[in-house]
Amino acid sequence: MEDLIEKARAVINNAYAPYSNFKVAAVVKTKSGKVYTGVNVENASYGLTICAERVAVFKAVSEGDRDIDVVVVYTDTEEPTPPCGACRQVIAEFNPDALIVMASRTKVITVRLSELLPRPFIKR
């Protein structure tokens, strides 16, 4: 897992967060073994902001890789930050039991998405 966390650390300064000053980086690893990175991108029209997790998921999906296995969320903070509700729902679309790794400068917490979003809205 440390290699995925390092990939997130390596891209966090690519985040565009001039409004919140809260940079987030994410890494998605798919079951094929491919890795996709993402960072949050804010906008003056704040509702148009996109989270790092969704950027990474959308990059994977746009490359035809939909079998998400692991999502790493990295913030340069003391405490790890979990994915927001919208990101949880997007991840659930591709694996409702994905492994979620929340990492910060000092801690790593690993849970299953099903623990963070126990009853996702998914097509059955």
PDB file of C-alpha atoms in Angstrom, residues 12 22 39 42 58 97:
ATOM      1  CA  ILE A  12      -0.718  16.386  -4.358  1.00  0.00           C
ATOM      2  CA  PHE A  22      -7.185  22.075   1.051  1.00  0.00           C
ATOM      3  CA  VAL A  39      -6.255  15.697  -7.510  1.00  0.00           C
ATOM      4  CA  GLU A  42     -11.663  23.837  -7.566  1.00  0.00           C
ATOM      5  CA  PHE A  58     -13.096   8.938 -14.078  1.00  0.00           C
ATOM      6  CA  ASP A  97     -16.682  -3.145  -1.420  1.00  0.00           C
TER       7      ASP A  97
END
